[in-house]
Amino acid sequence: MRLRFIIITCLLVWRTAAMAQDLSSIPGVPENALIFVDSVESKKGMEGLDPSKIALIDIVKGAKLKEKYGPRGENGVIFIETVDFARKRYTRMFSEISQPYAKVLKEHGSDSSFQYVLDSSQINNSVPQMLAAMERKNIEDIVVMPPNVAKDLVKDYEPNDKLLWVLIRSKTTK
């Protein structure tokens, strides 16, 4: 989880980098690693992938990769999720965890009118990138509420035009 957080932070800082930049320039990234984009093996690496459309990069190394992917995985595997893919994944996961979330997501058609709050801190920028790092095992609960009720529970409250607020409480804050 820590490496994932570091990668997300680096992405946010380097998001305006040249589109042609590849991962080999980032320290700790294995050369000749197997690359998956949105769960599909990429034969072209990162070619043609807009850095501003990347939500998550997960770099995995270890002996078990060779068991799973054969010799192609011995140098490591890089999993890249685009913003759209990550959004579908975390909205599906949140829907499975919280029936009220599933209901309002269905009613609204997308989460674009939702304000996310993670452990009492309002997420204002790079929502898909922040939520892409969430894992089901680390989520305590998800509560959906109107803004006027939620503002009393959010420490860094900044008013906005969002219709519903989604409060996510993680298990790691205990």
mmCIF file of C-alpha atoms in Angstrom:
data_model
loop_
_atom_site.group_PDB
_atom_site.id
_atom_site.type_symbol
_atom_site.label_atom_id
_atom_site.label_comp_id
_atom_site.label_asym_id
_atom_site.label_seq_id
_atom_site.Cartn_x
_atom_site.Cartn_y
_atom_site.Cartn_z
ATOM 1 C CA MET A 1 0.000 0.000 0.000
ATOM 2 C CA ARG A 2 2.879 2.358 0.788
ATOM 3 C CA LEU A 3 4.534 1.849 -2.636
ATOM 4 C CA ARG A 4 1.144 2.392 -4.258
ATOM 5 C CA PHE A 5 0.720 5.688 -2.350
ATOM 6 C CA ILE A 6 4.216 6.821 -3.367
ATOM 7 C CA ILE A 7 3.513 6.005 -7.014
ATOM 8 C CA ILE A 8 0.210 7.915 -6.914
ATOM 9 C CA THR A 9 1.935 10.905 -5.345
ATOM 10 C CA CYS A 10 4.640 10.829 -8.010
ATOM 11 C CA LEU A 11 2.003 10.628 -10.714
ATOM 12 C CA LEU A 12 0.228 13.664 -9.368
ATOM 13 C CA VAL A 13 3.474 15.629 -9.297
ATOM 14 C CA TRP A 14 4.686 14.418 -12.696
ATOM 15 C CA ARG A 15 1.283 14.380 -14.372
ATOM 16 C CA THR A 16 2.278 17.171 -16.752
ATOM 17 C CA ALA A 17 5.375 15.302 -17.908
ATOM 18 C CA ALA A 18 5.940 14.720 -21.599
ATOM 19 C CA MET A 19 3.634 12.074 -23.061
ATOM 20 C CA ALA A 20 6.562 10.171 -24.516
ATOM 21 C CA GLN A 21 8.256 9.635 -21.132
ATOM 22 C CA ASP A 22 8.376 5.982 -20.153
ATOM 23 C CA LEU A 23 8.581 4.362 -16.739
ATOM 24 C CA SER A 24 12.257 3.448 -17.012
ATOM 25 C CA SER A 25 13.192 6.962 -15.888
ATOM 26 C CA ILE A 26 11.511 6.434 -12.501
ATOM 27 C CA PRO A 27 13.825 4.963 -9.837
ATOM 28 C CA GLY A 28 12.935 1.427 -8.747
ATOM 29 C CA VAL A 29 11.069 0.506 -11.928
ATOM 30 C CA PRO A 30 12.456 -2.727 -13.363
ATOM 31 C CA GLU A 31 13.701 -2.784 -16.951
ATOM 32 C CA ASN A 32 11.863 -5.113 -19.332
ATOM 33 C CA ALA A 33 8.959 -5.468 -16.927
ATOM 34 C CA LEU A 34 5.707 -6.950 -18.144
ATOM 35 C CA ILE A 35 3.144 -4.119 -18.446
ATOM 36 C CA PHE A 36 -0.627 -4.354 -18.072
ATOM 37 C CA VAL A 37 -2.928 -1.424 -18.848
ATOM 38 C CA ASP A 38 -6.439 -1.799 -17.477
ATOM 39 C CA SER A 39 -5.844 -5.531 -16.849
ATOM 40 C CA VAL A 40 -4.765 -6.201 -20.448
ATOM 41 C CA GLU A 41 -1.151 -6.938 -21.334
ATOM 42 C CA SER A 42 0.345 -4.057 -23.291
ATOM 43 C CA LYS A 43 2.663 -4.987 -26.144
ATOM 44 C CA LYS A 44 3.483 -1.281 -26.680
ATOM 45 C CA GLY A 45 4.381 -0.448 -23.083
ATOM 46 C CA MET A 46 3.188 3.067 -22.305
ATOM 47 C CA GLU A 47 3.270 4.224 -25.910
ATOM 48 C CA GLY A 48 0.282 6.431 -26.659
ATOM 49 C CA LEU A 49 -0.846 6.555 -23.025
ATOM 50 C CA ASP A 50 -1.562 10.113 -21.846
ATOM 51 C CA PRO A 51 -0.023 10.563 -18.347
ATOM 52 C CA SER A 52 -2.944 12.762 -17.301
ATOM 53 C CA LYS A 53 -5.278 9.783 -17.893
ATOM 54 C CA ILE A 54 -3.375 7.498 -15.490
ATOM 55 C CA ALA A 55 -4.973 6.916 -12.094
ATOM 56 C CA LEU A 56 -2.651 4.283 -10.661
ATOM 57 C CA ILE A 57 0.625 2.532 -11.299
ATOM 58 C CA ASP A 58 1.399 -0.527 -9.210
ATOM 59 C CA ILE A 59 4.892 -2.015 -9.532
ATOM 60 C CA VAL A 60 5.218 -5.604 -8.371
ATOM 61 C CA LYS A 61 8.446 -7.582 -8.006
ATOM 62 C CA GLY A 62 9.096 -11.021 -6.610
ATOM 63 C CA ALA A 63 9.591 -14.716 -7.286
ATOM 64 C CA LYS A 64 5.857 -15.495 -7.436
ATOM 65 C CA LEU A 65 5.569 -13.424 -10.611
ATOM 66 C CA LYS A 66 7.702 -15.932 -12.481
ATOM 67 C CA GLU A 67 5.320 -18.683 -11.346
ATOM 68 C CA LYS A 68 2.300 -16.751 -12.613
ATOM 69 C CA TYR A 69 3.682 -15.156 -15.797
ATOM 70 C CA GLY A 70 6.634 -17.377 -16.601
ATOM 71 C CA PRO A 71 9.957 -15.883 -17.705
ATOM 72 C CA ARG A 72 8.173 -12.741 -18.911
ATOM 73 C CA GLY A 73 7.391 -11.827 -15.286
ATOM 74 C CA GLU A 74 10.838 -12.377 -13.810
ATOM 75 C CA ASN A 75 11.805 -8.698 -14.188
ATOM 76 C CA GLY A 76 8.622 -7.512 -12.494
ATOM 77 C CA VAL A 77 5.118 -6.536 -13.536
ATOM 78 C CA ILE A 78 3.693 -3.042 -13.849
ATOM 79 C CA PHE A 79 -0.055 -2.619 -13.561
ATOM 80 C CA ILE A 80 -1.431 0.669 -14.880
ATOM 81 C CA GLU A 81 -5.020 1.772 -14.426
ATOM 82 C CA THR A 82 -6.519 4.610 -16.407
ATOM 83 C CA VAL A 83 -8.875 7.077 -14.741
ATOM 84 C CA ASP A 84 -11.959 5.564 -16.418
ATOM 85 C CA PHE A 85 -11.001 2.007 -15.484
ATOM 86 C CA ALA A 86 -10.202 2.990 -11.879
ATOM 87 C CA ARG A 87 -13.502 4.862 -11.560
ATOM 88 C CA LYS A 88 -15.446 1.779 -12.714
ATOM 89 C CA ARG A 89 -13.503 -0.414 -10.305
ATOM 90 C CA TYR A 90 -13.907 1.722 -7.196
ATOM 91 C CA THR A 91 -17.581 2.592 -7.851
ATOM 92 C CA ARG A 92 -18.301 -1.139 -8.254
ATOM 93 C CA MET A 93 -16.387 -1.895 -5.032
ATOM 94 C CA PHE A 94 -18.156 0.901 -3.107
ATOM 95 C CA SER A 95 -21.520 -0.341 -4.427
ATOM 96 C CA GLU A 96 -20.766 -3.832 -3.120
ATOM 97 C CA ILE A 97 -19.853 -2.422 0.302
ATOM 98 C CA SER A 98 -22.742 0.052 0.651
ATOM 99 C CA GLN A 99 -26.286 -0.449 -0.633
ATOM 100 C CA PRO A 100 -27.124 3.277 -0.188
ATOM 101 C CA TYR A 101 -24.094 4.139 -2.351
ATOM 102 C CA ALA A 102 -25.221 1.633 -5.001
ATOM 103 C CA LYS A 103 -28.690 3.167 -4.986
ATOM 104 C CA VAL A 104 -27.581 6.793 -5.424
ATOM 105 C CA LEU A 105 -24.992 5.812 -8.023
ATOM 106 C CA LYS A 106 -27.727 4.113 -10.037
ATOM 107 C CA GLU A 107 -30.014 7.144 -9.645
ATOM 108 C CA HIS A 108 -27.346 9.645 -10.736
ATOM 109 C CA GLY A 109 -25.713 7.476 -13.409
ATOM 110 C CA SER A 110 -22.176 8.417 -12.331
ATOM 111 C CA ASP A 111 -20.310 9.723 -9.305
ATOM 112 C CA SER A 112 -19.551 13.130 -10.847
ATOM 113 C CA SER A 113 -21.977 14.849 -8.445
ATOM 114 C CA PHE A 114 -20.505 13.144 -5.360
ATOM 115 C CA GLN A 115 -18.065 14.758 -2.951
ATOM 116 C CA TYR A 116 -15.769 12.110 -1.480
ATOM 117 C CA VAL A 117 -14.417 12.403 2.039
ATOM 118 C CA LEU A 118 -11.767 9.994 3.282
ATOM 119 C CA ASP A 119 -11.320 9.720 7.049
ATOM 120 C CA SER A 120 -12.853 13.186 7.628
ATOM 121 C CA SER A 121 -10.710 14.882 4.940
ATOM 122 C CA GLN A 122 -12.420 16.220 1.853
ATOM 123 C CA ILE A 123 -10.927 14.977 -1.443
ATOM 124 C CA ASN A 124 -10.969 17.914 -3.834
ATOM 125 C CA ASN A 125 -8.342 17.095 -6.448
ATOM 126 C CA SER A 126 -7.472 13.954 -8.364
ATOM 127 C CA VAL A 127 -10.420 11.977 -7.001
ATOM 128 C CA PRO A 128 -9.927 8.903 -9.255
ATOM 129 C CA GLN A 129 -6.230 8.774 -8.426
ATOM 130 C CA MET A 130 -6.888 8.963 -4.686
ATOM 131 C CA LEU A 131 -9.721 6.430 -4.692
ATOM 132 C CA ALA A 132 -7.905 4.034 -7.044
ATOM 133 C CA ALA A 133 -5.545 3.175 -4.203
ATOM 134 C CA MET A 134 -8.402 2.071 -1.926
ATOM 135 C CA GLU A 135 -8.629 -1.632 -1.176
ATOM 136 C CA ARG A 136 -11.771 -3.331 0.103
ATOM 137 C CA LYS A 137 -9.933 -4.855 3.070
ATOM 138 C CA ASN A 138 -9.035 -1.354 4.309
ATOM 139 C CA ILE A 139 -12.547 0.127 4.192
ATOM 140 C CA GLU A 140 -14.519 0.161 7.437
ATOM 141 C CA ASP A 141 -17.692 1.697 6.002
ATOM 142 C CA ILE A 142 -19.177 4.059 3.417
ATOM 143 C CA VAL A 143 -21.952 6.502 4.273
ATOM 144 C CA VAL A 144 -23.868 8.708 1.825
ATOM 145 C CA MET A 145 -25.352 11.950 3.118
ATOM 146 C CA PRO A 146 -26.489 15.397 2.020
ATOM 147 C CA PRO A 147 -23.902 18.239 2.195
ATOM 148 C CA ASN A 148 -25.601 20.090 5.067
ATOM 149 C CA VAL A 149 -25.243 17.022 7.324
ATOM 150 C CA ALA A 150 -21.771 16.038 6.124
ATOM 151 C CA LYS A 151 -20.162 19.438 6.714
ATOM 152 C CA ASP A 152 -20.344 18.923 10.476
ATOM 153 C CA LEU A 153 -18.265 15.740 10.130
ATOM 154 C CA VAL A 154 -15.557 17.035 7.768
ATOM 155 C CA LYS A 155 -12.564 18.810 9.258
ATOM 156 C CA ASP A 156 -11.415 20.573 6.058
ATOM 157 C CA TYR A 157 -14.891 21.498 4.828
ATOM 158 C CA GLU A 158 -14.949 23.491 1.600
ATOM 159 C CA PRO A 159 -18.443 24.166 0.246
ATOM 160 C CA ASN A 160 -19.153 23.199 -3.359
ATOM 161 C CA ASP A 161 -21.995 22.262 -5.693
ATOM 162 C CA LYS A 162 -21.878 18.508 -5.061
ATOM 163 C CA LEU A 163 -25.285 16.931 -4.424
ATOM 164 C CA LEU A 164 -24.207 14.093 -2.158
ATOM 165 C CA TRP A 165 -21.254 13.474 0.058
ATOM 166 C CA VAL A 166 -19.705 10.034 0.374
ATOM 167 C CA LEU A 167 -17.878 9.514 3.639
ATOM 168 C CA ILE A 168 -15.346 6.696 3.576
ATOM 169 C CA ARG A 169 -13.901 5.502 6.847
ATOM 170 C CA SER A 170 -10.839 3.319 6.587
ATOM 171 C CA LYS A 171 -9.702 0.655 9.010
ATOM 172 C CA THR A 172 -6.192 2.115 9.040
ATOM 173 C CA THR A 173 -7.258 5.173 11.062
ATOM 174 C CA LYS A 174 -7.982 3.161 14.204
#
